[in-house]
Short mmCIF file of C-alpha atoms in Angstrom, two decimals:
data_model
loop_
_atom_site.label_atom_id
_atom_site.label_comp_id
_atom_site.label_asym_id
_atom_site.label_seq_id
_atom_site.Cartn_x
_atom_site.Cartn_y
_atom_site.Cartn_z
CA MET V 1 -15.93 23.12 7.66
CA GLN V 2 -13.08 21.16 9.25
CA GLY V 3 -14.00 18.20 7.04
CA VAL V 4 -13.02 20.31 4.01
CA ILE V 5 -10.16 22.48 5.33
CA GLN V 6 -7.95 19.66 6.64
CA PRO V 7 -8.06 17.63 3.38
CA LEU V 8 -7.27 20.86 1.51
CA THR V 9 -4.25 21.28 3.77
CA LEU V 10 -3.05 17.78 2.90
CA LEU V 11 -3.63 18.50 -0.78
CA ALA V 12 -1.57 21.69 -0.47
CA VAL V 13 1.30 19.68 1.03
CA ILE V 14 1.21 17.26 -1.94
CA ILE V 15 1.30 20.16 -4.40
CA ALA V 16 4.10 21.80 -2.42
CA GLY V 17 6.20 18.63 -2.56
CA TYR V 18 5.82 18.45 -6.33
CA GLY V 19 6.42 22.20 -6.76
CA LEU V 20 9.61 22.15 -4.69
CA LYS V 21 10.91 19.27 -6.78
CA ARG V 22 10.15 21.14 -10.00
CA LEU V 23 12.04 24.15 -8.63
CA GLY V 24 15.06 21.96 -7.94
CA ILE V 25 14.93 22.33 -4.15
CA PHE V 26 14.16 18.61 -3.92
CA LYS V 27 16.14 16.31 -6.21
CA GLN V 28 14.68 13.42 -8.20
CA ARG V 29 15.58 10.76 -5.64
CA ASP V 30 15.13 12.83 -2.48
CA TYR V 31 11.77 11.15 -1.90
CA ARG V 32 13.77 8.18 -0.60
CA VAL V 33 14.88 10.27 2.39
CA MET V 34 11.28 11.19 3.23
CA GLN V 35 10.29 7.58 2.59
CA GLY V 36 12.81 6.48 5.23
CA VAL V 37 11.44 9.02 7.70
CA VAL V 38 7.85 7.89 7.14
CA PHE V 39 8.43 4.13 7.16
CA ASN V 40 10.91 4.06 10.04
CA PHE V 41 9.63 6.82 12.31
CA THR V 42 6.32 8.61 11.75
CA LEU V 43 4.15 5.67 10.63
CA PRO V 44 5.34 3.24 13.37
CA ALA V 45 4.82 6.04 15.90
CA ALA V 46 1.26 6.62 14.59
CA ILE V 47 0.52 2.90 14.91
CA ILE V 48 1.84 2.70 18.47
CA HIS V 49 0.06 5.91 19.51
CA SER V 50 -3.25 4.66 18.11
CA PHE V 51 -2.97 1.30 19.90
CA ALA V 52 -2.08 3.08 23.13
CA THR V 53 -4.94 5.59 23.04
CA ASN V 54 -7.85 3.68 21.48
CA ASP V 55 -9.89 0.66 22.52
CA HIS V 56 -9.44 -2.45 20.40
CA GLU V 57 -11.12 -5.83 20.52
CA LEU V 58 -10.17 -9.18 19.03
CA ASN V 59 -13.15 -9.17 16.67
CA MET V 60 -11.51 -6.25 14.86
CA LEU V 61 -9.10 -8.80 13.37
CA TRP V 62 -11.91 -9.42 10.85
CA LEU V 63 -10.94 -6.03 9.45
CA SER V 64 -7.42 -7.38 8.92
CA LEU V 65 -8.78 -10.31 6.93
CA PHE V 66 -10.95 -7.93 4.91
CA GLY V 67 -7.90 -5.75 4.27
CA MET V 68 -5.93 -8.69 2.89
CA CYS V 69 -8.82 -9.67 0.60
CA THR V 70 -9.06 -6.14 -0.81
CA SER V 71 -5.52 -6.55 -2.15
CA LEU V 72 -5.55 -10.24 -3.07
CA ILE V 73 -8.82 -10.25 -5.04
CA PRO V 74 -7.84 -7.36 -7.36
CA LEU V 75 -4.46 -8.93 -8.11
CA LEU V 76 -5.96 -12.28 -9.12
CA THR V 77 -8.77 -10.59 -11.05
CA ILE V 78 -6.35 -8.40 -13.02
CA PHE V 79 -4.17 -11.42 -13.74
CA CYS V 80 -7.12 -13.29 -15.26
CA ALA V 81 -8.52 -10.25 -17.11
CA THR V 82 -5.19 -9.33 -18.75
CA ARG V 83 -4.26 -12.82 -19.97
CA ARG V 84 -3.87 -11.53 -23.58
CA THR V 85 -1.80 -8.48 -22.56
CA PRO V 86 2.03 -8.30 -22.90
CA VAL V 87 3.82 -9.26 -19.72
CA ARG V 88 5.34 -5.80 -19.10
CA ASP V 89 1.89 -4.21 -19.13
CA ARG V 90 0.53 -6.96 -16.91
CA VAL V 91 3.28 -6.40 -14.35
CA PHE V 92 2.55 -2.68 -14.16
CA THR V 93 -1.21 -3.13 -13.83
CA MET V 94 -0.98 -5.95 -11.29
CA LEU V 95 1.53 -4.19 -9.04
CA ASN V 96 -0.23 -0.81 -9.15
CA GLY V 97 -3.85 -1.94 -9.41
CA CYS V 98 -3.81 -3.86 -6.12
CA GLY V 99 -2.52 -2.93 -2.69
CA MET V 100 -3.55 0.19 -0.80
CA ASN V 101 -1.64 3.12 0.64
CA VAL V 102 -3.27 2.98 4.05
CA GLY V 103 -0.72 3.86 6.73
CA ASN V 104 0.96 6.68 4.81
CA PHE V 105 -2.17 8.12 3.21
CA CYS V 106 -5.50 6.92 4.58
CA LEU V 107 -4.51 7.02 8.24
CA PRO V 108 -3.79 10.78 8.30
CA VAL V 109 -6.69 11.58 5.95
CA VAL V 110 -9.33 9.51 7.80
CA THR V 111 -8.26 10.86 11.20
CA ALA V 112 -8.43 14.39 9.77
CA LEU V 113 -11.96 13.72 8.50
CA MET V 114 -13.40 11.60 11.32
CA GLY V 115 -11.20 12.22 14.34
CA ALA V 116 -8.57 10.18 16.18
CA SER V 117 -11.04 7.44 17.17
CA ALA V 118 -11.23 6.34 13.52
CA SER V 119 -7.55 5.44 13.46
CA MET V 120 -8.03 2.03 15.11
CA PRO V 121 -10.20 0.40 12.38
CA VAL V 122 -7.88 1.89 9.74
CA ILE V 123 -4.85 0.33 11.40
CA MET V 124 -6.56 -3.04 11.86
CA PHE V 125 -7.47 -3.00 8.15
CA ASP V 126 -3.88 -2.15 7.24
CA ILE V 127 -2.52 -5.18 9.10
CA GLY V 128 -4.06 -7.43 6.43
CA ASN V 129 -3.35 -5.01 3.61
CA SER V 130 0.33 -4.82 4.59
CA ILE V 131 0.72 -8.59 4.16
CA MET V 132 0.08 -8.05 0.46
CA ALA V 133 1.62 -4.58 0.13
CA CYS V 134 4.92 -5.38 1.84
CA ALA V 135 5.67 -8.54 -0.13
CA GLY V 136 2.62 -10.57 -1.12
CA MET V 137 1.74 -8.73 -4.34
CA TYR V 138 5.36 -8.80 -5.53
CA VAL V 139 5.75 -12.51 -4.79
CA LEU V 140 2.44 -13.46 -6.43
CA THR V 141 2.96 -11.24 -9.49
CA THR V 142 6.42 -12.60 -10.22
CA ALA V 143 5.28 -16.18 -9.57
CA LEU V 144 2.17 -15.97 -11.76
CA LEU V 145 4.08 -14.34 -14.63
CA HIS V 146 7.19 -16.55 -14.18
CA ILE V 147 9.48 -13.58 -13.57
CA PRO V 148 12.69 -14.35 -11.61
CA GLN V 149 12.64 -12.47 -8.29
CA GLY V 150 15.32 -9.85 -7.80
CA LYS V 151 15.97 -9.45 -11.53
CA PRO V 152 14.63 -6.68 -13.81
CA LEU V 153 12.40 -7.80 -16.66
CA ASP V 154 14.33 -7.73 -19.94
CA ALA V 155 12.17 -5.93 -22.55
CA ARG V 156 13.83 -7.82 -25.42
CA MET V 157 13.23 -11.18 -23.76
CA ALA V 158 9.62 -10.38 -22.81
CA GLY V 159 8.45 -8.91 -26.13
CA GLU V 160 4.74 -9.46 -26.67
CA ALA V 161 4.61 -12.61 -24.54
CA THR V 162 1.91 -12.64 -21.87
CA VAL V 163 4.11 -14.59 -19.42
CA LEU V 164 7.77 -15.54 -19.41
CA PRO V 165 8.74 -19.13 -20.23
CA SER V 166 8.60 -21.32 -17.17
CA VAL V 167 12.00 -22.59 -16.05
CA ARG V 168 11.82 -26.05 -14.54
CA LEU V 169 14.66 -27.33 -12.37
CA PHE V 170 15.13 -31.09 -12.58
CA ASP V 171 17.86 -31.40 -9.97
CA ARG V 172 16.33 -31.91 -6.52
CA HIS V 173 19.08 -30.01 -4.73
CA ALA V 174 18.76 -27.08 -7.14
CA ARG V 175 15.00 -26.95 -6.53
CA TRP V 176 15.59 -26.96 -2.78
CA LEU V 177 18.13 -24.13 -3.01
CA ASN V 178 15.76 -22.12 -5.22
CA ARG V 179 12.85 -22.54 -2.81
CA ARG V 180 15.03 -21.61 0.17
CA ALA V 181 16.24 -18.47 -1.61
CA GLN V 182 12.66 -17.48 -2.46
CA LEU V 183 11.48 -18.10 1.11
CA ARG V 184 14.36 -16.05 2.54
CA SER V 185 13.55 -13.23 0.12
CA ILE V 186 9.87 -13.26 1.16
CA LEU V 187 10.65 -13.33 4.88
CA ARG V 188 13.20 -10.56 4.49
CA SER V 189 10.61 -8.37 2.75
CA PHE V 190 8.41 -8.60 5.83
CA VAL V 191 11.12 -8.38 8.50
CA VAL V 192 12.78 -5.25 7.09
CA SER V 193 9.42 -3.43 7.08
CA VAL V 194 9.32 -1.52 10.37
CA PRO V 195 5.55 -0.75 10.10
CA PHE V 196 4.76 -4.45 9.54
CA ASP V 197 6.94 -5.46 12.50
CA THR V 198 5.17 -2.81 14.61
CA TYR V 199 1.78 -4.22 13.57
CA ILE V 200 2.84 -7.73 14.61
CA VAL V 201 4.06 -6.58 18.03
CA MET V 202 0.85 -4.59 18.64
CA VAL V 203 -1.36 -7.52 17.61
CA LEU V 204 0.55 -9.90 19.89
CA MET V 205 0.08 -7.47 22.76
CA MET V 206 -3.61 -7.27 21.93
CA LEU V 207 -3.91 -11.08 21.93
CA VAL V 208 -2.34 -11.41 25.39
CA GLY V 209 -4.25 -8.43 26.78
CA ALA V 210 -1.19 -6.24 27.38
CA HIS V 211 -1.47 -2.44 27.37
CA LEU V 212 1.10 0.23 26.69
CA PRO V 213 1.85 2.65 29.52
CA LEU V 214 0.73 6.26 29.23
CA TRP V 215 4.25 7.63 28.82
CA VAL V 216 4.70 5.63 25.59
CA SER V 217 1.68 7.35 24.06
CA GLN V 218 2.94 10.75 25.20
CA PHE V 219 6.40 10.06 23.82
CA MET V 220 5.08 8.92 20.42
CA GLU V 221 2.48 11.66 19.99
CA PRO V 222 4.73 14.40 18.49
CA ILE V 223 6.26 11.94 16.01
CA SER V 224 2.81 10.52 15.19
CA ASN V 225 1.47 14.01 14.49
CA ALA V 226 4.12 14.46 11.79
CA ASN V 227 2.94 11.41 9.85
CA GLY V 228 0.31 13.25 7.79
CA PHE V 229 2.63 16.04 6.70
CA CYS V 230 5.60 13.77 5.90
CA SER V 231 3.42 11.25 4.03
CA MET V 232 1.73 13.86 1.84
CA LEU V 233 5.06 15.58 1.12
CA MET V 234 6.50 12.24 0.03
CA VAL V 235 3.56 11.67 -2.35
CA GLY V 236 4.20 15.08 -3.94
CA MET V 237 7.92 14.35 -4.28
CA LEU V 238 7.10 11.09 -6.06
CA MET V 239 5.02 12.78 -8.73
CA ASP V 240 6.36 12.89 -12.30
CA LEU V 241 4.41 13.58 -15.47
CA PRO V 242 4.00 10.59 -17.86
CA ALA V 243 6.35 10.53 -20.84
CA SER V 244 3.95 9.27 -23.53
CA GLY V 245 0.36 8.54 -24.44
CA LYS V 246 0.98 4.87 -23.65
CA ASP V 247 1.98 5.82 -20.11
CA VAL V 248 -1.20 7.88 -19.72
CA LYS V 249 -3.24 4.90 -20.90
CA ALA V 250 -1.49 2.64 -18.39
CA VAL V 251 -2.24 5.03 -15.53
CA LEU V 252 -5.87 5.44 -16.60
CA GLY V 253 -6.18 1.64 -16.69
CA VAL V 254 -4.95 1.42 -13.08
CA ILE V 255 -7.34 4.19 -12.01
CA GLY V 256 -10.23 2.32 -13.64
CA TRP V 257 -9.41 -0.86 -11.75
CA LYS V 258 -8.99 1.04 -8.48
CA LEU V 259 -12.33 2.82 -8.79
CA GLY V 260 -14.20 -0.36 -9.69
CA PHE V 261 -12.83 -2.28 -6.73
CA ALA V 262 -13.31 0.72 -4.42
CA LEU V 263 -17.04 0.65 -5.19
CA LEU V 264 -17.23 -3.13 -4.73
CA PHE V 265 -15.36 -3.22 -1.43
CA GLY V 266 -17.07 -0.09 -0.15
CA LEU V 267 -20.47 -1.76 -0.56
CA ALA V 268 -19.13 -4.91 1.09
CA ALA V 269 -17.82 -2.86 4.03
CA TRP V 270 -21.19 -1.16 4.56
CA TYR V 271 -23.47 -4.17 4.14
CA LEU V 272 -21.37 -7.18 5.18
CA LEU V 273 -18.96 -6.15 7.94
CA PRO V 274 -20.46 -6.73 11.43
CA PHE V 275 -19.36 -3.41 12.91
CA SER V 276 -20.84 -0.06 13.88
CA PRO V 277 -21.70 2.49 11.16
CA ALA V 278 -18.73 4.63 12.25
CA VAL V 279 -16.29 1.74 11.71
CA SER V 280 -17.89 0.83 8.40
CA LYS V 281 -17.64 4.45 7.27
CA ALA V 282 -13.92 4.53 8.10
CA ILE V 283 -13.36 1.35 6.07
CA ILE V 284 -15.34 2.75 3.12
CA LEU V 285 -12.98 5.73 3.09
CA VAL V 286 -10.00 3.37 3.21
CA CYS V 287 -11.35 1.46 0.20
CA LEU V 288 -10.79 4.68 -1.79
CA ALA V 289 -7.05 4.49 -1.04
CA PRO V 290 -4.42 5.19 -3.73
CA THR V 291 -1.79 2.69 -4.84
CA ALA V 292 0.68 1.51 -2.23
CA VAL V 293 4.13 3.07 -1.89
CA PHE V 294 5.55 -0.45 -2.22
CA SER V 295 4.01 -0.58 -5.71
CA THR V 296 6.48 2.11 -6.74
CA LEU V 297 9.39 0.15 -5.29
CA PHE V 298 8.33 -3.15 -6.85
CA THR V 299 7.59 -1.57 -10.25
CA ASP V 300 11.06 -0.04 -10.24
CA LYS V 301 12.53 -3.39 -9.22
CA VAL V 302 10.88 -5.32 -12.07
CA LEU V 303 10.43 -2.73 -14.82
CA GLY V 304 12.84 0.05 -13.84
CA ASN V 305 9.95 2.52 -14.18
CA ALA V 306 9.70 4.25 -10.81
CA LYS V 307 8.69 7.55 -12.46
CA LEU V 308 5.47 6.20 -13.96
CA ALA V 309 4.64 4.28 -10.77
CA GLY V 310 5.29 7.46 -8.78
CA PHE V 311 2.94 9.43 -11.03
CA THR V 312 0.34 6.68 -10.59
CA LEU V 313 0.68 6.95 -6.81
CA ALA V 314 0.44 10.75 -6.85
CA SER V 315 -2.49 10.90 -9.29
CA THR V 316 -4.47 8.21 -7.46
CA GLY V 317 -3.58 10.00 -4.22
CA LEU V 318 -5.07 13.28 -5.44
CA LEU V 319 -8.16 11.46 -6.71
CA SER V 320 -8.50 9.53 -3.45
CA LEU V 321 -8.28 12.71 -1.39
CA ILE V 322 -11.14 14.25 -3.38
CA LEU V 323 -13.27 11.09 -3.23
CA MET V 324 -12.65 10.50 0.48
CA THR V 325 -13.63 14.08 1.32
CA ALA V 326 -16.80 13.79 -0.78
CA ALA V 327 -17.67 10.37 0.69
CA ASN V 328 -17.21 11.70 4.22
CA LEU V 329 -19.68 14.51 3.51
CA LEU V 330 -22.20 12.18 1.84
CA ILE V 331 -22.20 9.30 4.32
CA SER V 332 -24.16 10.12 7.45
CA VAL V 333 -23.42 8.14 10.56
#
């Protein structure tokens, strides 16, 4: 019964976040406040608490590699499959069709379904996923479609073109300055992400065999326990209904890609990963993850369409919650 009640509680929090925004109690951009709480406090605390209270071995780094592949492969596949699609549509599908919302969504859901011991494989998976979600998918999308980083895509300039014209710099010094600026932008995207920095510190401690003292786990536990509530509330606050039939079609396209890859990677997790059935089950649930929160930020940065990206996150989140609950009941370990 617990496997049904706790996901229903998380679903109720998502609906409450959306309802409070509709009532005007939360404003349109208030999700940014909750986003700051989650990314800078509750999620890092959940990561630290899990490392401090669960056993972890070096071979679990294979889960990190698998997590990176589950974001990289969809992005490259979507890029190839949409080569005749206008660049604005390609940007939206590439940024929202790859990357997974693991730390903010799957971590609280999987631990609610399987218990605290399942948090460790989820976190190890998210180390690889975060490489793409924090910056990799934005860098690759803009590079493959020749979109200048840090600048919104001009609808008049893009038109029906599938990629933007490539700008070639002939001056050697100008090329060097451009590469340095791009590298600094990429590094900054990683460094300013507190969860990613926390992952790196925990992995380094794991590599040298260091362990966190008990008081750290006890200190982080109350903040860690708030991660599920704050994350689901943020998802609800991000939700906005699509403005047109074209927007609905774009969201359905993303959902189609997500479901297809979820099935593919779920089968790979069960049959190919050299881990126990319990670990494989946790990773299968993670493969059903919704779009990443960073997808919303990057979509807004390139297209100025945070509302549609937020609806995509919320709708895939609701679908993921249903599918993860059903998968947990179906898969016997």
